[in-house]
Tab-separated table of C-alpha atoms in Angstrom:
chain	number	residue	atom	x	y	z
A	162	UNK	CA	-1.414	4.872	-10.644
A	163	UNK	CA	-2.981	2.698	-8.159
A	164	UNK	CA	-5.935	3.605	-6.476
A	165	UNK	CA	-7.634	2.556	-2.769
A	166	UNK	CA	-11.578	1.769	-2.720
A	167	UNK	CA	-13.136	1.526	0.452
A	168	UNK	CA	-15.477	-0.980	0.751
A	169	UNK	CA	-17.836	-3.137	3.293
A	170	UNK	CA	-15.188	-5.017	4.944
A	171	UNK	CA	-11.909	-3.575	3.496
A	172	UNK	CA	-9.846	-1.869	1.121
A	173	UNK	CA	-9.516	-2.180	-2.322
A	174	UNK	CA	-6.025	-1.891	-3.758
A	175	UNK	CA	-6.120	-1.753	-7.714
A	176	UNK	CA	-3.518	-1.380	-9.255
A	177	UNK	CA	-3.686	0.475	-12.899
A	178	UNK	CA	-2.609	-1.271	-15.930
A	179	UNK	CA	0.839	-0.155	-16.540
A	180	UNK	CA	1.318	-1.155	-12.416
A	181	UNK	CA	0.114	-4.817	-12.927
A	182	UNK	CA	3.134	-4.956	-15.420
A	183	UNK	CA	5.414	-3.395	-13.729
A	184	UNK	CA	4.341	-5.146	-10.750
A	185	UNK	CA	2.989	-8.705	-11.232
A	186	UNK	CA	0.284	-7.898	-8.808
A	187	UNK	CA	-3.345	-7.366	-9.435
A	188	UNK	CA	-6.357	-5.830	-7.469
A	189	UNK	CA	-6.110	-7.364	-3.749
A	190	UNK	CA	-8.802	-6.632	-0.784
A	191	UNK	CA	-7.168	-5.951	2.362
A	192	UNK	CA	-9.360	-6.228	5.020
A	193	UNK	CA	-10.042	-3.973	8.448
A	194	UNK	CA	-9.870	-6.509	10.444
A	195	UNK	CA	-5.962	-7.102	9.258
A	196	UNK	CA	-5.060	-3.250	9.678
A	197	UNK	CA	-2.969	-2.741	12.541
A	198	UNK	CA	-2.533	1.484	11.673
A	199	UNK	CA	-3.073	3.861	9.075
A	200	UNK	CA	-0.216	6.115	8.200
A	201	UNK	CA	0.279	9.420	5.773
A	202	UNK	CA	4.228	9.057	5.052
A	203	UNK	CA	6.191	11.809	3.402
A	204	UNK	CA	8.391	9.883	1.674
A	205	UNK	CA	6.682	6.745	0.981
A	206	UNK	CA	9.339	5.979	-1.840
A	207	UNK	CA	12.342	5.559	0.911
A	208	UNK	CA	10.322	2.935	2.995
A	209	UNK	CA	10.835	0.510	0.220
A	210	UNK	CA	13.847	-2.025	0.873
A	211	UNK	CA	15.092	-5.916	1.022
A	212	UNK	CA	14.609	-7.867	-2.432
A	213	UNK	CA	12.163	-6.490	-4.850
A	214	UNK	CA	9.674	-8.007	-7.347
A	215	UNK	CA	8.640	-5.271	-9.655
A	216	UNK	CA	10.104	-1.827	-10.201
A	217	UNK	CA	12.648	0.150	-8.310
A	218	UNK	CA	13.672	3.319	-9.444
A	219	UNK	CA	14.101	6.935	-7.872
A	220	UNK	CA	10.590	7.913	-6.563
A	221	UNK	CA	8.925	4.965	-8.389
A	222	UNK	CA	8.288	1.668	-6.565
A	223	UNK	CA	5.797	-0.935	-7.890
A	224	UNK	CA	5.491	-4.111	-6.858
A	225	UNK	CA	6.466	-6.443	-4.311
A	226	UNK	CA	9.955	-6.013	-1.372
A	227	UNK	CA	11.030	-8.803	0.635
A	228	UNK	CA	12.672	-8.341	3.751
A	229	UNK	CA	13.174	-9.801	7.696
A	230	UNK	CA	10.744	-12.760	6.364
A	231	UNK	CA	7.940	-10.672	5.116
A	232	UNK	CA	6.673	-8.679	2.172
A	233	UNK	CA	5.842	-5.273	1.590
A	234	UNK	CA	3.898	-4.224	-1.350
A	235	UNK	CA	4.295	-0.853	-2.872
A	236	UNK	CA	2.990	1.456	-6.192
A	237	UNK	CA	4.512	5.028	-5.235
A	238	UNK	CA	4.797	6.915	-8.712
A	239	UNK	CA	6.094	10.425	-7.249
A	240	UNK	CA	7.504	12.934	-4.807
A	241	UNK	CA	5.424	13.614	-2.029
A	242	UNK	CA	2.766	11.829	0.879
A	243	UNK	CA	1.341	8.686	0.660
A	244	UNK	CA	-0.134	6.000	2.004
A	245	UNK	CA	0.895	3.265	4.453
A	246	UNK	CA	-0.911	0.543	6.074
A	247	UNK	CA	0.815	-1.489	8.813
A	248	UNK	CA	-1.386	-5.058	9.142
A	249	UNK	CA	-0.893	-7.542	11.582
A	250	UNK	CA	0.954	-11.106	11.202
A	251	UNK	CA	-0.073	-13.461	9.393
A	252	UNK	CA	-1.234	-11.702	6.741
A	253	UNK	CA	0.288	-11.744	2.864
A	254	UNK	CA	1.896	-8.581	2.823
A	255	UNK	CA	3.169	-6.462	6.624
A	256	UNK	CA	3.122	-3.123	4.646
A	257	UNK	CA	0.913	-2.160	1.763
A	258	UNK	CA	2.226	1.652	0.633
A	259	UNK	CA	0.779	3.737	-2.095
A	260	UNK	CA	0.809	7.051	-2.897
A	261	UNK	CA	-2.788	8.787	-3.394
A	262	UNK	CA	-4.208	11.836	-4.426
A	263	UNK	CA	-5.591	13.753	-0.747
A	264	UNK	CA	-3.470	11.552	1.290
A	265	UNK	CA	-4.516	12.760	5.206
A	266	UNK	CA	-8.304	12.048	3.890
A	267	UNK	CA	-7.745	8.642	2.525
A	268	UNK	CA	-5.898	7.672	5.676
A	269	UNK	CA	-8.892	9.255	7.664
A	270	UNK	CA	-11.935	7.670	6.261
A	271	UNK	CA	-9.417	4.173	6.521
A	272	UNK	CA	-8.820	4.534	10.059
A	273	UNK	CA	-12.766	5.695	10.818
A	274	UNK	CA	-13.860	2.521	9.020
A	275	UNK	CA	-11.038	0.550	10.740
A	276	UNK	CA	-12.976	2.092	14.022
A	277	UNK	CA	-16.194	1.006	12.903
A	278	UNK	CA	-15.733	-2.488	12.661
């Protein structure tokens, strides 16, 4: 499972072991200033589409989609809310979507220190 740190001047993505394999993508900071929102999704797992890099399978998406020109990454592992921050052009990835334990929280202390910057 990944998890999301939040740090000085961004977020922390790290993906576990088993999701660096799966995923070809290690820990990556993504910063507050790139956020453009902070979303809980129900179903984070059907927000995944275009050409994938990684795993695709019912309720499981790891790694990296392509799609319209940009990239979305993604480790959902399960039924139920997760995750999803929208960041502004320019930036690696549009969509970075992972499924956490406490999902409304995470997304509120992201979009407070989003605010505080």
């Amino acid at each position: 499972m990944c998890t999301l740190e939040i740090q000085e001047t961004g977020v922390q993505v790290k993906p576990g072991g088993m999701e660096r394999a799966e995923g070809f993508v290690g820990e990556f900071l993504v910063e507050f200033a790139a956020i453009a929102s902070v979303s809980v999704q129900d179903d984070p797992a059907s927000l995944a589409h275009g050409l994938k890099s990684g795993v695709g399978l019912p309720n499981t998406k790891v790694g990296t989609w392509r799609h319209d020109d940009v990239e979305d990454y993604f480790c959902v592992h399960r039924d139920g809310p997760g995750i999803m921050l929208e960041l502004q052009p320019g930036h690696k990835y549009a969509r970075v979507v992972v499924t956490v334990e406490h999902p409304q929280d995470v997304a509120t202390q992201i979009q407070q220190a989003v605010a505080g910057q």
